[in-house]
XYZ file of C-alpha atoms in Angstrom:
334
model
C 99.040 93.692 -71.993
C 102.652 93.851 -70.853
C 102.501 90.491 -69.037
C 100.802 88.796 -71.938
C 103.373 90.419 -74.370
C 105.984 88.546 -71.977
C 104.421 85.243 -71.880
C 103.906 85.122 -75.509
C 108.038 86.106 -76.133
C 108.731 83.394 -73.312
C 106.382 80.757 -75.475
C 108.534 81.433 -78.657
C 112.206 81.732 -76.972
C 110.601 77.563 -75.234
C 109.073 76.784 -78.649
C 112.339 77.429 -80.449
C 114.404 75.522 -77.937
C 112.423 72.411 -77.410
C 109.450 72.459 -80.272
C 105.977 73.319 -79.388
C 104.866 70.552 -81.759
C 106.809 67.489 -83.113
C 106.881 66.775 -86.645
C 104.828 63.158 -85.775
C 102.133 64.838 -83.563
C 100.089 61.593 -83.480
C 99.408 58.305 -84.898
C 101.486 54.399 -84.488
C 104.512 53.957 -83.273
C 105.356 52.410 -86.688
C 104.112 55.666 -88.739
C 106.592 57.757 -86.015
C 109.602 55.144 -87.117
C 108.637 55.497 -90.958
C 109.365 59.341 -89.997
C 112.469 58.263 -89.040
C 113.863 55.483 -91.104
C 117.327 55.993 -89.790
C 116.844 55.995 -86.473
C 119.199 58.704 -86.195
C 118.519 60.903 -82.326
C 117.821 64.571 -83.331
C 119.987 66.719 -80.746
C 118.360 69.639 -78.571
C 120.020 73.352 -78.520
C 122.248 72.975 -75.342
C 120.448 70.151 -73.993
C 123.487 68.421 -72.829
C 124.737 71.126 -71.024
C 121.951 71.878 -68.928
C 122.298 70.981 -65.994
C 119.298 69.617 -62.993
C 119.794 70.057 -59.201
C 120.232 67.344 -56.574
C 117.360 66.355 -57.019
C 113.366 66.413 -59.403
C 110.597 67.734 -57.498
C 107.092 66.288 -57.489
C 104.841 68.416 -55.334
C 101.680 66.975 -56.012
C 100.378 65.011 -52.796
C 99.048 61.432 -53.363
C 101.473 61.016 -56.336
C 103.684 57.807 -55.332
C 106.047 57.776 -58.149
C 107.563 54.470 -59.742
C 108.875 54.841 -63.521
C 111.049 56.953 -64.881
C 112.192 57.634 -68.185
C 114.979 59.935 -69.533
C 114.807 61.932 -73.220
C 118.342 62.679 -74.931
C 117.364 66.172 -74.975
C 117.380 65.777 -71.327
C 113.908 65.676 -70.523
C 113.049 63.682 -67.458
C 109.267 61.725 -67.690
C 107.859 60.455 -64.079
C 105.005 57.802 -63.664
C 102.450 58.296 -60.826
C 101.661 54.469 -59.430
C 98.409 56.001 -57.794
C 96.310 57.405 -60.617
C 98.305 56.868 -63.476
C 99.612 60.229 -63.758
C 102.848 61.402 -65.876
C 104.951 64.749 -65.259
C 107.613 65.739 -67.293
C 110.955 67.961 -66.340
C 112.366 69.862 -69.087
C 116.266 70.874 -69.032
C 116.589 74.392 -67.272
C 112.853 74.494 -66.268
C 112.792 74.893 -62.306
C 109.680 72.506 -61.660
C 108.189 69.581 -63.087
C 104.658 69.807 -65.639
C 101.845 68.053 -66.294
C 102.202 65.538 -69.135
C 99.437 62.686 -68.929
C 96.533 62.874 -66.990
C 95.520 60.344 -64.250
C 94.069 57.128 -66.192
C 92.781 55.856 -63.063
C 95.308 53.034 -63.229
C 99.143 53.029 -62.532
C 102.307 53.603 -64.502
C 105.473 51.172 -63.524
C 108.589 50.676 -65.998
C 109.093 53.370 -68.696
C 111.798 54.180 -71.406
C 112.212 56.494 -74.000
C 112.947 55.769 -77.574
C 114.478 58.637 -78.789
C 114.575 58.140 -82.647
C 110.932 58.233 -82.771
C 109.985 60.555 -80.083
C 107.876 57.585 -78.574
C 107.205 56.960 -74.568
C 106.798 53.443 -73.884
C 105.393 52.259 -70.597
C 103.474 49.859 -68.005
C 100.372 50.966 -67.173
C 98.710 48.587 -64.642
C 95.104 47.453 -63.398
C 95.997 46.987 -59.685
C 92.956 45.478 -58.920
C 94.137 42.874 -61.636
C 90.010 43.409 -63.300
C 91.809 44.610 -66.677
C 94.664 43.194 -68.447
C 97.684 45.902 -67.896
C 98.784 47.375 -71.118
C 102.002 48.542 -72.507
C 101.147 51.577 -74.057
C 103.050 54.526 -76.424
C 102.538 58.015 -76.148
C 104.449 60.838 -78.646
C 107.137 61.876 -75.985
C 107.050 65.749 -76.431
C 102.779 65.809 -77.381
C 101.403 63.180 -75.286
C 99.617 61.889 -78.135
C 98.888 57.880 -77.800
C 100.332 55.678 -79.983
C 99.523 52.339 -79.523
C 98.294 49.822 -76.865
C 99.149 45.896 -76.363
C 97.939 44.400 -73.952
C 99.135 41.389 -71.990
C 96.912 38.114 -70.506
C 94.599 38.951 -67.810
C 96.406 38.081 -64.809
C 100.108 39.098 -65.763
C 101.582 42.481 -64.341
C 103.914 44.715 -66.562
C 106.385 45.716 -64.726
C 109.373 47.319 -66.670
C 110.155 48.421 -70.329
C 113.374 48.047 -72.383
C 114.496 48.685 -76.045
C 117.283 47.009 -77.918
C 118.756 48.336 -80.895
C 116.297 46.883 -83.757
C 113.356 48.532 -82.392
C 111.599 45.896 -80.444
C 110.036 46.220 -76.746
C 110.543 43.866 -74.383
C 108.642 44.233 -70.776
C 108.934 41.963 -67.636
C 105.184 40.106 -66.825
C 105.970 39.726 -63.048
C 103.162 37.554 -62.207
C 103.212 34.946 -65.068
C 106.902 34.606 -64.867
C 107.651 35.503 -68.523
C 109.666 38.287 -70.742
C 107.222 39.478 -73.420
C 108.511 41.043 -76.775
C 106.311 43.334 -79.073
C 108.882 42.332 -82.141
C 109.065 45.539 -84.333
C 106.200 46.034 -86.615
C 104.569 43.250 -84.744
C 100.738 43.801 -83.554
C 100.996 41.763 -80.832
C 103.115 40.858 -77.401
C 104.598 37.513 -77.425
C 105.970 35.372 -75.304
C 109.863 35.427 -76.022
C 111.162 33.767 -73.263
C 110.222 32.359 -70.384
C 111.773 29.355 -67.406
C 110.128 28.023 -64.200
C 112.807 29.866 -62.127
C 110.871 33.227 -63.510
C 108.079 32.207 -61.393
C 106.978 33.691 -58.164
C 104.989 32.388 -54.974
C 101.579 33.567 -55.522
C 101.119 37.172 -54.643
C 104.582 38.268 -54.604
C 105.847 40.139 -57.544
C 108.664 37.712 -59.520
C 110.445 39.106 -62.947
C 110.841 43.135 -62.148
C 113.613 45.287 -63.770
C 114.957 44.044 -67.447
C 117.804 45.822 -69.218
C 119.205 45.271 -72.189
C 123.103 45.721 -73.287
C 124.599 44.293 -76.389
C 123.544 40.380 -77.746
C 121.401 40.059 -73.966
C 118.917 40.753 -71.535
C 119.095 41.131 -68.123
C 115.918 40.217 -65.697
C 116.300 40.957 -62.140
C 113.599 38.544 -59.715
C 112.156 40.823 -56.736
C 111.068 38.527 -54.246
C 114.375 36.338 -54.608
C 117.595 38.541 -55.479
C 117.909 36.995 -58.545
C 119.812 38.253 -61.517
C 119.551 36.320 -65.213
C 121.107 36.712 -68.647
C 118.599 35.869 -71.657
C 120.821 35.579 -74.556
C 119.651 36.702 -77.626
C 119.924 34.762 -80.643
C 121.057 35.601 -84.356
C 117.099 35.412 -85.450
C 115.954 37.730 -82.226
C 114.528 34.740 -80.686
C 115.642 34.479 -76.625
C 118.490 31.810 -76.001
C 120.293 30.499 -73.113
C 119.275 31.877 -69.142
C 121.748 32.014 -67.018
C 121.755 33.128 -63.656
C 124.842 35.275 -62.595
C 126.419 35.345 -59.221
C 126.460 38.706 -57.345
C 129.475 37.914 -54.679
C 127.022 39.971 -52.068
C 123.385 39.846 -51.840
C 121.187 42.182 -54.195
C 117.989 42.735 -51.507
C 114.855 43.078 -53.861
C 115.866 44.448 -56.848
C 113.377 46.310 -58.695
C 115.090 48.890 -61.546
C 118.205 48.100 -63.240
C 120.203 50.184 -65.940
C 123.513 50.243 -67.667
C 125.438 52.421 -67.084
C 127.971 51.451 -69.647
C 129.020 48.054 -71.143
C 129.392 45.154 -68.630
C 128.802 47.744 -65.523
C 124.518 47.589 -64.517
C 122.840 49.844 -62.251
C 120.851 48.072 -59.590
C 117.616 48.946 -57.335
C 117.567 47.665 -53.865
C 113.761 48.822 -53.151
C 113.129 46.848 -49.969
C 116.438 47.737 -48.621
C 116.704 51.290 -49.826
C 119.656 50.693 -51.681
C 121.789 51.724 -54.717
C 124.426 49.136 -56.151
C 126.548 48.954 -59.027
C 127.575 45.539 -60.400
C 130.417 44.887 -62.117
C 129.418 41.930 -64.620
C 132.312 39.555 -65.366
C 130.949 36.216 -67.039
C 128.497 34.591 -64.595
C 129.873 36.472 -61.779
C 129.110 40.339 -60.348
C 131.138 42.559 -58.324
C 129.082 44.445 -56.359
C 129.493 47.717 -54.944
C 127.053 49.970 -52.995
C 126.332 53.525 -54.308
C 123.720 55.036 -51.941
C 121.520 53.768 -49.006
C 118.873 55.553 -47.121
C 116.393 56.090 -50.117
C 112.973 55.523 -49.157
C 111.131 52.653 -50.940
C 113.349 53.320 -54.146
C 111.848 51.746 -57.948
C 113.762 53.073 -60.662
C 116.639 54.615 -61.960
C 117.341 56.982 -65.246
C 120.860 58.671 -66.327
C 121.245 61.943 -67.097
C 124.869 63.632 -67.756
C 126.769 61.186 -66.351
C 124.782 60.356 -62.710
C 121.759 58.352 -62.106
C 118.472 59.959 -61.097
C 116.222 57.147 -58.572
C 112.790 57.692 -57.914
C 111.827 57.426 -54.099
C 108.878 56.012 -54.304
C 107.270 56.090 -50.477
C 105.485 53.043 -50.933
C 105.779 51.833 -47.821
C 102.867 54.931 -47.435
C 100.687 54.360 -49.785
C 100.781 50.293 -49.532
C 99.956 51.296 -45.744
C 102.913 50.069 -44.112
C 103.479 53.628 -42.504
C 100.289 54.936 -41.947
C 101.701 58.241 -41.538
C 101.145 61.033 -44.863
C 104.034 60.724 -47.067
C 106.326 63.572 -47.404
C 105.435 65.884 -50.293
C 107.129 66.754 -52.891
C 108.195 63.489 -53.978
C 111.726 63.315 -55.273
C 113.797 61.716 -57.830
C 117.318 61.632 -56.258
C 120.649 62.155 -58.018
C 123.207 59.751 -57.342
C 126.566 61.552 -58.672
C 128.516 58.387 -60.326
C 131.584 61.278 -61.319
């Protein structure tokens, strides 16, 4: 009786810190932003001055994360590319909890859009049978939200927002930047340039990012870096490519840290840069190195957080067991 008596306190003290419920349980995405109209964040009890460790523990074996998504309230979401699994990490909780269960399929890119409470992510069809999806999910029930998918061949690969509400995600087989438009039913085609395109096989268009009147699209197989302007109407303007003055590796994530200054994901090379954007050009400067296999990257407090994702295991490159738990790294940037 005691210990039940104890859980049920520590259920209220979580319940009136974080919510048990949220007040858009379930439904659209666009019934979640009529709950919202003002798009204004709604701030946790001390969420910004929790603090998480060096790094997030995953100790579930087989997991292989890729995405990773970060809450303003602090909560950390992780994307299992082997079953389709997510976890979630709450500030101040010691250990990571379920939050999806496995779909079978596998998450990639995710991002959290905080005014609606809303999870967006990639969830893929390896064996390319199924069109991949990008789906929402009610970020603190798990509750889905919506599902578009994309042609039957493409590969999502990586979610961003911009400030009117629309979702772009990188199709890194088809060489094209798809855009659910808000209130739109569908994915389009926003923008797209031969230069997108990959050799058959290889994964092309990976991390996208979006900061101000642009969009940024890093290329995996080549290094690449482009600017997709976006135009007064929201349609996709001018592609540049920029000019890192050192070499990129295979980028996979990328993030802004603030204005003008992305993130960048070196996966092949287990890197972490920082580039410095200046007109077509980039300063580059290298954070970390040593990760293993790392995907993506989230900020919380002021660092980055990068998912190692061992995928040189479970692609079968090292045919050795990966190392359990998994871990999302902390890069201090301070």
């Amino acid at each position: 009786m005691f210990g039940t008596a104890r859980r049920r306190a520590a259920m209220l003290v979580v319940c009136s810190l974080w919510g048990c419920t949220g007040d858009v349980a379930k439904g659209s995405v666009p019934e979640a932003r009529a709950a919202n109209p003002t798009g204004t964040v709604e701030a946790s009890l001390g969420g910004a001055n929790l603090r998480y460790p060096d790094k997030l523990r995953i100790p579930l074996k087989n997991f292989f994360p890729e995405g990773v998504a970060h809450a303003a309230d602090g909560t950390f979401y992780v994307g299992s590319y082997s079953d389709g699994r997510v976890v979630r990490q709450r500030p101040g909780w010691p250990f990571v909890e379920p939050f999806l269960p496995a779909s079978g399929r596998a998450i990639a890119g995710m991002k959290v859009e905080d005014a609606t409470r809303t999870l967006w992510l990639c969830e893929l069809d390896l064996t390319q049978a199924t069109p991949d999806n990008l789906k929402a999910y009610d970020s603190r029930t798990g509750a889905a939200r919506g599902a578009w998918p994309l042609p039957l061949g493409g590969g999502c690969n990586d979610v961003a927002l911009d400030a009117q509400g629309n979702v772009y995600v990188t199709d890194t087989y088809l060489g094209v930047v798809r855009r659910l438009k808000r209130g739109g039913s569908a994915l389009e085609a926003w923008a797209t340039d031969p230069a997108f395109m990959a050799p058959p096989g290889w994964p092309g268009l990976n991390g996208v990012a979006w900061d101000g009147g642009a969009l940024y699209v890093a290329k995996y197989d080549s290094g690449e870096l482009f600017r997709i302007a976006i135009q007064a109407g929201g349609a996709a303007g001018a592609i540049t490519k920029l000019v890192p003055n050192a070499p990129i590796g295979m980028p996979d994530g990328i993030l802004f840290q603030s204005p003008g200054v992305l993130l960048v994901v070196d996966n092949d090379n287990g890197k972490f840069l920082k580039l410095e954007l200046s007109g077509d050009t980039a300063a580059v400067t290298l954070l970390a190195t040593g990760l293993d296999n790392p995907t993506t990257v989230a900020l919380h407090d002021g660092d980055a957080f990068v998912v190692e994702s061992q995928f040189d295991h479970f692609f079968g490159i090292d045919r050795t067991p990966a190392d359990v738990p998994f871990v999302v790294t902390r890069i201090w940037l301070r």
